[in-house]
Amino acid sequence: MEISFSFRWVDVLLLMPVVVLAVSSMVPLLIKVMSGGREPNSFATMCYGLAGVIAAAGWLISMEGTRRVAFDGALVFDGLSTLIGLAIVFAAGVALVFSRENFATNTDQFSEHVFLMLNAAAGMLLVSWANDLIFFFIGIELMSLCLYVLIAISGESRLSKEAAFKYFLLGSFASAILLYGVAFVFGTAGSTNLQVIAEQSQDLISSNRLFLLGLIFLVVGIAFKVSIFPLHAWTPDVYQGAPTPVTGFMATGAKAATFVLFLRLVMTSAFAADQANRLIEIIQWMAALTILAGNIAAVMQTSVKRMLAYSSVAHSGYIMIGLIVASIGGEQLGGSSSVIFYLVAYTLMTIGAFGVLSLLEKDEDSQIHVEDLRGLAKRSPWMALCLTVLLLSLAGIPPMVGFFGKFFIFSAAVKAGLYWLAVWGVIGSVVSVYYYLRPIMQMYMRDEVGAEVCGDRYLSIGAVSVAAIAVVVVGLFSSPLYQAVLNALRGPT
Amino acid sequence: MPSIESLNQIGLNHYLALSAIIFSFGMIGVLMRKNVIVMLMSIELMLNAVNLSFIAFSNFTANLNGQIMVFFVMTIAAAEAGVGLAIAVMIYKKFKEINIRYFEQLRG
Amino acid sequence: MDQNSLLFAILLGAPLVGFFINGLNFRSHNSKLSGSIATGAAIISFIAAALLVKELIHLPPEARQIKSSFFSWMAVGDFSVDAAFLVDAISAIMILVITGVGSLIHLFSVGYMAHDEKPAKYFAYLNLFLFNMLLLVLGDNLLVMFVGWEGVGLCSYLLIGFWYTDPAKAAAGMKAFITNRIGDAGFLIGIFILFLTFGTVTFTDLLSRLPSVAEVGWTGPITLASLALFIGATGKSAQMPLYVWLPDAMAGPTPVSALIHAATMVTAGVYMIVRLSGLFVLAPNAMLVVACVGAFTALFAATIGLTQWDIKKVLAYSTVSQLGYMFLAAGVGAFGAAMFHLMTHAFFKALMFLGSGSVIHAMHEEQDIRKMGGLRKQMPITHATFFVGWLAIIGFPMLSGFMSKDEILWKSYSSSAGHPLLWFVGVVAAACTSFYMTRLMALTFWGGSRVPKETHPHESPPTMTIPLIVLGILSLVGGWIGIPHVIGALIPGHPENYLEHWLAPALATVPMEEGSSILEFSLMGISVSLAAIAAWFAFDFYVVHPERPKAVAAWFGRFYEAVSNKYWVDEIYQARIIQPIVDGSKALWAYVDVGFVDRLTYFASDVVLGAGGMLRSMQNGRTQQYALYIALGLAITIYWVLVG
Amino acid sequence: MLLSALIFLPVLFGLAVLALPKQLVRPVSLALSLVHFIASLLLFRNFDPTSAGLQLVEQKPWMPDIGITYFLGLDGISFWLVILTTFLTPLVILGSWKSIDHKIKGFHSALFFLTATMVGSFLALDGILFYIFFEASLIPMYFMIGIWGGARRLYATVKFFIYTMFGSLFMLVAIVALMFMAEQQLGQMSSSLLDWYKLEIPFVGGELLSTQTLLMFAFALAFAIKVPMFPFHTWLPDAHVEAPTPGSVILAAVMLKMGTYGFLRFVLPMFPEAVDYWTWLFIFLGVVGIVYGALVAMVQPDIKKLVAYSSVSHMGYVIVGLFAMNAFGTTGGLYQMLNHGVSTGALFLLVGMIYERTHSREVNAYGGLAKVAPWYTIIFLIVTMSSIAVPMTNGFVGEFLILLGLFKAHPIFAIIATTGVVLGATYMLWMVKRVFFGPESAMVKEHAAHGGMDLNWREKLVMAPLVTLIFWMGLFPNHFLNYSKSSIDHLLENRMHYQLQVDNSSSPLKVVDQRGVN
């Protein structure tokens, strides 16, 4: 028995974004320690964080075109890694900006907040690059642990604690399940490397029930992270309890990263064998129920954050449709590209929507209800317009990018012959329109006094504007993005 | 030595079964116990059950990677326990309560 | 533009211009000015009509047609309609009557409407009516005819509801329009059938494409088309069962009743059937229907007329009844007789309406004949002219009404499409006519005065009496252009039946029995003597023994009640048709729209909300419950994949 | 470029309006909308009515990977609808001069965006592009009803939005399916209509689940809701009653046409066999709509609701006309779309004008209006005549052709539909009688006491073009029909194998061949 271990410095270069994030996350913390535990200027802190994020982003962009695996096949650097990596650091950067201008996050622990956020982003990057189940697990845990604490240190006194606690317990529970699946897969396939697993999966899946069991555990563990019914129950509670910038970050970065891993898993054709049919069947049901549950429960919500949380559950369902298509037919059916496109679109709209909410919170305890939005169009027309655009995009109304996301998902489903899922998604969309319209209605069609945007939150306003404008522009000219997605998927994955 | 003889008869499946049983105990603990600390411990139990199967697989398939993983998992479990306990302590300090049923504000 | 087109343009254009001048100035109170404009327009139109007819007379009888096409109106696929006009023997009579009588009535209106608030509007409508009526009769195809057809309906609507502040009058206008619309729908269907069968809607092409009577193999569409068109005619010409609007239409100013609801518009249905005589003769069944409806209406309306107390209502039912005669004539194939009666009726009925207008004007808008009486002293000219009209309508020999009515009765007996029963019904109706008209005369003009003290009736001004006199003369002698052969043979110089000669080339014919003169004379004698007896009875009842009517009424009992309540037709329509439709619509709205379709929508949203509530209750905030969902999800997946 | 300009000019205008000072918004918007209208009149110069092909075509790659192009073109079917849209915008702006009294910038901006999306959906020849415009048009209308609407505006606007969205999402699935069908049959994904027309879509008669039938119903549902056909009409009365006058006008006059236009552009030519098989259903629903709409309109206590239900009835005519599938019916249907746009638009404007004065739409609260508002009455009567299809007005030409066509195709249905002629007169005239005639009601008296009940010059200016059109279209329908004739004939003759050619003889613009681009 021999352990071959090849280490190359060039691999470290590829890992630089993560390193940069990790290193820059230390800076504010070190400053805080050196200044005797006194919280330094939050703007400077944010800038250190942003510098790391931008550096990471720059590095990611420079990695464009790389197509190779590194660290002995543990991490994969391809177009997908770059694209989703950029989406993740974008979300992190925007969330950082929001955090600085939110009362629940800009507390006397803001340095720690930045530290955790950047590390969470690093974890997400690892997850989305993982080509090995162990690395995946490490990434997931890095991300999750940071998020638990991020929620827990919120300035909000009660709900955030409960949320952190719930998230931690359930997250660890799911991690254990996931890990158990890794163990089974490792035990049966003899490796945790996705390529190696893929090579054997055809045989294993039909011969070895333990392998299939491992896959199920794995799928359930991942499904928990991306909140698929019935493993979604934590989502609304945690999203609502977490400080809004963190929620935005979680809803976008964590979901994008985990879905990419999920995609890599199904693209290894592990699910292509006949014996996996039943697994795909039940995943289809889960997707359908996720869309249903997310949309229907969102209809009943009064808290905007909770509503968006449920809507994020529903969106997971839509992405699952694309994922199922990817698992059935590979890239010919456009399943994986639809997933990636949707993830990018979803990141843009969701982070923007949570950003507007974050802007409206007037203290650490404030919860924005739909009624609080009354007459917002009059008080801050631009923010109202941004939120409108973002919500309409989430609802999938053309010409916003959300429409094209749904369009690609439905195309994939139709192409794969999954008409019922497409129609199901359509019906879900109709329901979703109802609750997405409610805030718009309150903002424009009511004149009473409600929540307000404090004047000095210019950076957040800018970030939201960027998201909103991007939602429209990318919607109108979605071809470049789609091209990028297709490019990202080409290559030796 | 008879004991080793008998140990040799213990195959992969035995380990796996044991691991499954421990894992189930952990799950049941998470599902049933009200005390947060006990729930934390149950989760550790689950992770350790997984470690057990890793080791077993590693041993029976002569694949050292499994044992490396165990190290990873142990580290992570430690971190997890640390974070978990920290949260638990914070909560206890704040609410003087560690019964999980106390935390049901977020719902609906 | 050649001369004929120019004449057409003037004929149609003059009233239209008058309409625009008065219409744009509708707030004007100057009745003299607007009246002169309108009357002038009508007279110009009349002159143009006369010139056109002159042109027509110069043509050989077989080619008596002048056509003029102005522009292509609609051209879709093989359906092409021009705004084109046609004058032939039939429409020549019509345009003369319309513009001639129309001019007189315009003139009369100048006096009648002198004190109205909005005379300009009135005259504008009147001109517009003239224009539409001319469109109707001049139309070279069914569609242009239909334009006029609906146009006159519209004008009728506007004029009946002219004094719209009275809800009853506004309602009468609406009733007229809607009832007419029912007929119009039939007309439309008739057009569709004809076009789809023969590929044209132009009268000349249509009639030339009709198969000869011999090839009766395919009368299906022809019969259907004829019946559909006849439905249109019943609406416009107030026949059973759509006659109900006409008595109500008396709500309009009296000259309007004279022009529209007696002389011209209501005869449009007759005109249309005569115009399409070639079509109708191919459909004997439809002809029978036409004849029966006509005869029945004649009698039915006449009996109602027996008991009416409103001077205009009597005349209205009389009009319905007389229109029935025309349809009877058309139905038995005596199209010429129908046209003849149409013309004479236009004279004497317009005369009587204008006369009644004169009376009403004098009585300060009083229309109840029980409050009149003895007016012949105060209103000698009106009385004299009314008297002529009376003689004409009851069929006093050699007056216009006699000529045309007896021709109809004779044809209904002798025509191969006729039947003695039809004749009999006609004669009974004639007797009734004689009775109620005499009654009207007696109560209005003769006997003692029952005029309330504060009213001081007086003779009307010349603008009103001149038209009366002219129409009186026409009622006297107008019938002489169509003297029946049997009578013509007795008169020195043997005048021919000019009208019949004039119309013959344009009409289809139904074989007539060459009945003997003796038979014709004896039938004539029967009808004349019956009418005379009826007139004498009426005179006796209402002048000599005014107490008798009550006793007679009591003797008739229920029948009298039914008649005096107009057989409750309006009430039955209201209760059995209109109310159910309104109630049904309300029910549709309440139960289908709101109750079903909308509730289905609500149901869908309720399902969503209910499910949402259920999901909320699942989301109860308990961490361990959530963990249980995870475990269950895992378990179900394992079961489904590995076991199930 | 002209067609693109027609779409994007109003977008620019809509943005420009937002930057204006408040007092300039109305006049500038009016001027801009007139510019837009005049720009659309340039179509007359460049459009060749004798050609059945697509003209002034613009095609640019948009999403080449999946064959979506930016593809605009004009033919006889869309020609008048575009003009109608641009024609109504200035009128609506002028008509709402007083009635919209708050957030006027937003209002005019929304109006311009709405115009852009509507013009876009009539011009789009790419399925996805069409869908985008079709859906995007909901947004400004949603705001229009929701912000400037009546008391129950929120309910109405959500109902409107969700109802319409519900149908169109199924269309989206069908669009996607067609794109893949294009890939299978033509070797490349495409959402170009011209490619879709070439598809052989499998059809099995009598089988509900055959591809063509399903696709047809997916499209038909979207359009049926938009039209709206019975029984999908219940959103319409609510939307109309709550919408502000300009919203109602645009909704009735143009937005409903997007549905019927969709039938003509998509459903009839793309799914010929399925349409043939199911014609009876559409005709049946259309006829039911005619009669039902008229009956329910009759008993409405609210004038606006009455007009809304009359729209259901009138749009029923359009549907039966289109599905009669002969020259008369289809031409009539197209013509009736324009008629309805003019006359119902005018009716809504008129209702709005009186509502501004009395703040009541209750039929029973009115009475004797003719006495205090004679000009108003005259114009209302003229529009009523147009609405009930009295000859010499536009309505007659449309209804006559439709009924003739329907009679040719389905005589029994035609006879039932003809009762609509009677019922139409009934509900309109009954309303007219109660509102305008009779003695003045207390409410009318009260408002008349302040004077100003009759139309002012501005309102007369709004109505003048509409009244002119009513007679123009009634007397000289050929002026209008000539532009659509060749396209409709082409559609009907080749319906089973419909193709459209790009005809650029009359325009100097270059066409980018889609194959060449990719």
Tab-separated table of N, CA and C in Angstrom, chain C residues 64-137:
chain	number	residue	atom	x	y	z
C	64	ARG	N	-86.544	50.139	-67.580
C	64	ARG	CA	-86.726	51.293	-66.678
C	64	ARG	C	-85.893	51.137	-65.430
C	65	GLN	N	-84.637	51.359	-65.591
C	65	GLN	CA	-83.740	51.294	-64.436
C	65	GLN	C	-82.678	52.349	-64.613
C	66	ILE	N	-82.460	53.116	-63.598
C	66	ILE	CA	-81.319	54.026	-63.630
C	66	ILE	C	-80.434	53.662	-62.454
C	67	LYS	N	-79.186	53.369	-62.765
C	67	LYS	CA	-78.258	52.961	-61.724
C	67	LYS	C	-77.156	53.979	-61.607
C	68	SER	N	-76.661	54.095	-60.456
C	68	SER	CA	-75.517	54.966	-60.281
C	68	SER	C	-74.698	54.441	-59.120
C	69	SER	N	-73.437	54.238	-59.391
C	69	SER	CA	-72.575	53.705	-58.355
C	69	SER	C	-71.592	54.781	-57.917
C	70	PHE	N	-71.487	54.990	-56.618
C	70	PHE	CA	-70.634	56.082	-56.150
C	70	PHE	C	-69.242	55.605	-55.753
C	71	PHE	N	-69.204	54.629	-54.905
C	71	PHE	CA	-67.882	54.090	-54.563
C	71	PHE	C	-68.049	52.668	-54.074
C	72	SER	N	-66.925	51.975	-54.054
C	72	SER	CA	-66.968	50.607	-53.548
C	72	SER	C	-66.964	50.668	-52.030
C	73	TRP	N	-67.969	50.071	-51.439
C	73	TRP	CA	-68.090	50.202	-49.987
C	73	TRP	C	-67.246	49.145	-49.289
C	74	MET	N	-67.575	47.910	-49.579
C	74	MET	CA	-66.865	46.817	-48.930
C	74	MET	C	-66.490	45.839	-50.017
C	75	ALA	N	-65.276	45.393	-49.983
C	75	ALA	CA	-64.889	44.349	-50.926
C	75	ALA	C	-64.008	43.373	-50.191
C	76	VAL	N	-64.586	42.238	-49.862
C	76	VAL	CA	-63.847	41.215	-49.130
C	76	VAL	C	-64.086	39.896	-49.827
C	77	GLY	N	-63.010	39.281	-50.248
C	77	GLY	CA	-63.169	38.025	-50.950
C	77	GLY	C	-64.077	38.238	-52.147
C	78	ASP	N	-65.019	37.342	-52.351
C	78	ASP	CA	-65.920	37.516	-53.482
C	78	ASP	C	-67.154	38.322	-53.087
C	79	PHE	N	-67.090	38.893	-51.920
C	79	PHE	CA	-68.202	39.737	-51.491
C	79	PHE	C	-67.830	41.177	-51.767
C	80	SER	N	-68.612	41.800	-52.621
C	80	SER	CA	-68.271	43.165	-52.980
C	80	SER	C	-69.550	43.971	-53.047
C	81	VAL	N	-69.560	45.044	-52.342
C	81	VAL	CA	-70.756	45.872	-52.305
C	81	VAL	C	-70.358	47.294	-52.638
C	82	ASP	N	-71.142	47.891	-53.504
C	82	ASP	CA	-70.896	49.291	-53.829
C	82	ASP	C	-71.939	50.149	-53.161
C	83	ALA	N	-71.553	51.390	-52.922
C	83	ALA	CA	-72.568	52.366	-52.548
C	83	ALA	C	-73.249	52.766	-53.852
C	84	ALA	N	-74.193	51.960	-54.258
C	84	ALA	CA	-74.800	52.160	-55.566
C	84	ALA	C	-76.310	52.287	-55.406
C	85	PHE	N	-76.915	53.027	-56.325
C	85	PHE	CA	-78.335	53.316	-56.186
C	85	PHE	C	-79.069	52.979	-57.458
C	86	LEU	N	-80.310	52.682	-57.260
C	86	LEU	CA	-81.101	52.191	-58.380
C	86	LEU	C	-82.488	52.803	-58.283
C	87	VAL	N	-82.919	53.364	-59.390
C	87	VAL	CA	-84.315	53.769	-59.464
C	87	VAL	C	-84.976	52.922	-60.515
C	88	ASP	N	-86.058	52.286	-60.140
C	88	ASP	CA	-86.847	51.591	-61.137
C	88	ASP	C	-88.309	51.884	-60.846
C	89	ALA	N	-89.164	51.147	-61.451
C	89	ALA	CA	-90.585	51.453	-61.323
C	89	ALA	C	-91.018	51.462	-59.862
C	90	ILE	N	-90.493	50.530	-59.102
C	90	ILE	CA	-90.951	50.420	-57.717
C	90	ILE	C	-90.421	51.566	-56.882
C	91	SER	N	-89.098	51.761	-56.967
C	91	SER	CA	-88.552	52.794	-56.101
C	91	SER	C	-88.955	54.183	-56.565
C	92	ALA	N	-89.324	54.304	-57.838
C	92	ALA	CA	-89.791	55.612	-58.306
C	92	ALA	C	-91.004	56.048	-57.496
C	93	ILE	N	-91.953	55.139	-57.326
C	93	ILE	CA	-93.130	55.464	-56.527
C	93	ILE	C	-92.710	55.849	-55.122
C	94	MET	N	-91.791	55.049	-54.600
C	94	MET	CA	-91.380	55.292	-53.221
C	94	MET	C	-90.730	56.653	-53.052
C	95	ILE	N	-89.793	56.974	-53.967
C	95	ILE	CA	-89.093	58.242	-53.726
C	95	ILE	C	-90.048	59.414	-53.874
C	96	LEU	N	-91.006	59.260	-54.775
C	96	LEU	CA	-91.969	60.360	-54.911
C	96	LEU	C	-92.794	60.488	-53.635
C	97	VAL	N	-93.258	59.370	-53.142
C	97	VAL	CA	-94.055	59.424	-51.921
C	97	VAL	C	-93.224	59.980	-50.777
C	98	ILE	N	-92.002	59.468	-50.674
C	98	ILE	CA	-91.185	59.866	-49.528
C	98	ILE	C	-90.867	61.348	-49.575
C	99	THR	N	-90.370	61.782	-50.716
C	99	THR	CA	-89.986	63.184	-50.754
C	99	THR	C	-91.213	64.079	-50.820
C	100	GLY	N	-92.241	63.617	-51.513
C	100	GLY	CA	-93.448	64.435	-51.624
C	100	GLY	C	-94.150	64.570	-50.296
C	101	VAL	N	-94.572	63.449	-49.757
C	101	VAL	CA	-95.240	63.494	-48.462
C	101	VAL	C	-94.300	64.052	-47.422
C	102	GLY	N	-93.019	63.670	-47.584
C	102	GLY	CA	-92.029	64.174	-46.648
C	102	GLY	C	-91.961	65.686	-46.645
C	103	SER	N	-91.981	66.285	-47.838
C	103	SER	CA	-91.928	67.748	-47.897
C	103	SER	C	-93.125	68.358	-47.196
C	104	LEU	N	-94.278	67.778	-47.466
C	104	LEU	CA	-95.490	68.312	-46.837
C	104	LEU	C	-95.399	68.237	-45.317
C	105	ILE	N	-94.861	67.109	-44.858
C	105	ILE	CA	-94.802	66.946	-43.403
C	105	ILE	C	-93.749	67.871	-42.805
C	106	HIS	N	-92.681	68.083	-43.542
C	106	HIS	CA	-91.705	69.083	-43.087
C	106	HIS	C	-92.383	70.441	-42.937
C	107	LEU	N	-93.149	70.751	-43.954
C	107	LEU	CA	-93.833	72.048	-43.934
C	107	LEU	C	-94.767	72.127	-42.735
C	108	PHE	N	-95.514	71.053	-42.556
C	108	PHE	CA	-96.442	71.010	-41.429
C	108	PHE	C	-95.699	71.204	-40.111
C	109	SER	N	-94.521	70.589	-40.040
C	109	SER	CA	-93.757	70.650	-38.800
C	109	SER	C	-93.343	72.066	-38.446
C	110	VAL	N	-93.113	72.863	-39.469
C	110	VAL	CA	-92.690	74.230	-39.174
C	110	VAL	C	-93.697	74.888	-38.247
C	111	GLY	N	-94.966	74.658	-38.558
C	111	GLY	CA	-95.976	75.218	-37.688
C	111	GLY	C	-96.090	74.444	-36.385
C	112	TYR	N	-96.043	73.144	-36.523
C	112	TYR	CA	-96.289	72.309	-35.358
C	112	TYR	C	-95.218	72.487	-34.296
C	113	MET	N	-93.960	72.634	-34.733
C	113	MET	CA	-92.858	72.704	-33.786
C	113	MET	C	-92.471	74.154	-33.470
C	114	ALA	N	-93.322	75.083	-33.849
C	114	ALA	CA	-92.956	76.495	-33.700
C	114	ALA	C	-92.558	76.840	-32.274
C	115	HIS	N	-93.194	76.194	-31.316
C	115	HIS	CA	-92.931	76.594	-29.939
C	115	HIS	C	-92.060	75.598	-29.198
C	116	ASP	N	-91.441	74.711	-29.941
C	116	ASP	CA	-90.607	73.717	-29.264
C	116	ASP	C	-89.270	74.330	-28.881
C	117	GLU	N	-88.623	73.661	-27.920
C	117	GLU	CA	-87.359	74.198	-27.425
C	117	GLU	C	-86.197	73.979	-28.369
C	118	LYS	N	-86.227	72.891	-29.087
C	118	LYS	CA	-85.042	72.538	-29.898
C	118	LYS	C	-85.481	72.133	-31.297
C	119	PRO	N	-86.029	73.086	-32.021
C	119	PRO	CA	-86.528	72.755	-33.352
C	119	PRO	C	-85.417	72.324	-34.299
C	120	ALA	N	-84.230	72.899	-34.137
C	120	ALA	CA	-83.165	72.569	-35.084
C	120	ALA	C	-82.842	71.090	-35.016
C	121	LYS	N	-82.810	70.589	-33.819
C	121	LYS	CA	-82.521	69.176	-33.632
C	121	LYS	C	-83.604	68.333	-34.314
C	122	TYR	N	-84.827	68.768	-34.099
C	122	TYR	CA	-85.945	68.040	-34.685
C	122	TYR	C	-85.823	67.977	-36.194
C	123	PHE	N	-85.564	69.136	-36.785
C	123	PHE	CA	-85.494	69.154	-38.241
C	123	PHE	C	-84.273	68.410	-38.742
C	124	ALA	N	-83.220	68.454	-37.960
C	124	ALA	CA	-82.043	67.686	-38.356
C	124	ALA	C	-82.388	66.203	-38.418
C	125	TYR	N	-83.043	65.728	-37.390
C	125	TYR	CA	-83.436	64.321	-37.379
C	125	TYR	C	-84.339	64.004	-38.559
C	126	LEU	N	-85.261	64.926	-38.807
C	126	LEU	CA	-86.227	64.669	-39.873
C	126	LEU	C	-85.505	64.556	-41.212
C	127	ASN	N	-84.567	65.444	-41.440
C	127	ASN	CA	-83.781	65.363	-42.677
C	127	ASN	C	-82.965	64.086	-42.731
C	128	LEU	N	-82.395	63.749	-41.586
C	128	LEU	CA	-81.601	62.522	-41.538
C	128	LEU	C	-82.484	61.326	-41.874
C	129	PHE	N	-83.694	61.390	-41.370
C	129	PHE	CA	-84.610	60.295	-41.683
C	129	PHE	C	-84.855	60.210	-43.178
C	130	LEU	N	-85.085	61.365	-43.757
C	130	LEU	CA	-85.360	61.390	-45.182
C	130	LEU	C	-84.208	60.765	-45.955
C	131	PHE	N	-83.015	61.150	-45.542
C	131	PHE	CA	-81.829	60.618	-46.203
C	131	PHE	C	-81.792	59.100	-46.094
C	132	ASN	N	-82.004	58.611	-44.895
C	132	ASN	CA	-81.921	57.166	-44.689
C	132	ASN	C	-83.024	56.425	-45.420
C	133	MET	N	-84.206	57.039	-45.418
C	133	MET	CA	-85.319	56.386	-46.100
C	133	MET	C	-85.030	56.294	-47.598
C	134	LEU	N	-84.422	57.352	-48.116
C	134	LEU	CA	-84.083	57.313	-49.536
C	134	LEU	C	-83.011	56.269	-49.805
C	135	LEU	N	-82.059	56.165	-48.868
C	135	LEU	CA	-81.053	55.104	-49.013
C	135	LEU	C	-81.738	53.759	-49.088
C	136	LEU	N	-82.701	53.587	-48.201
C	136	LEU	CA	-83.402	52.306	-48.125
C	136	LEU	C	-84.040	51.958	-49.456
C	137	VAL	N	-84.753	52.918	-50.024
C	137	VAL	CA	-85.494	52.564	-51.231
C	137	VAL	C	-84.614	52.612	-52.463
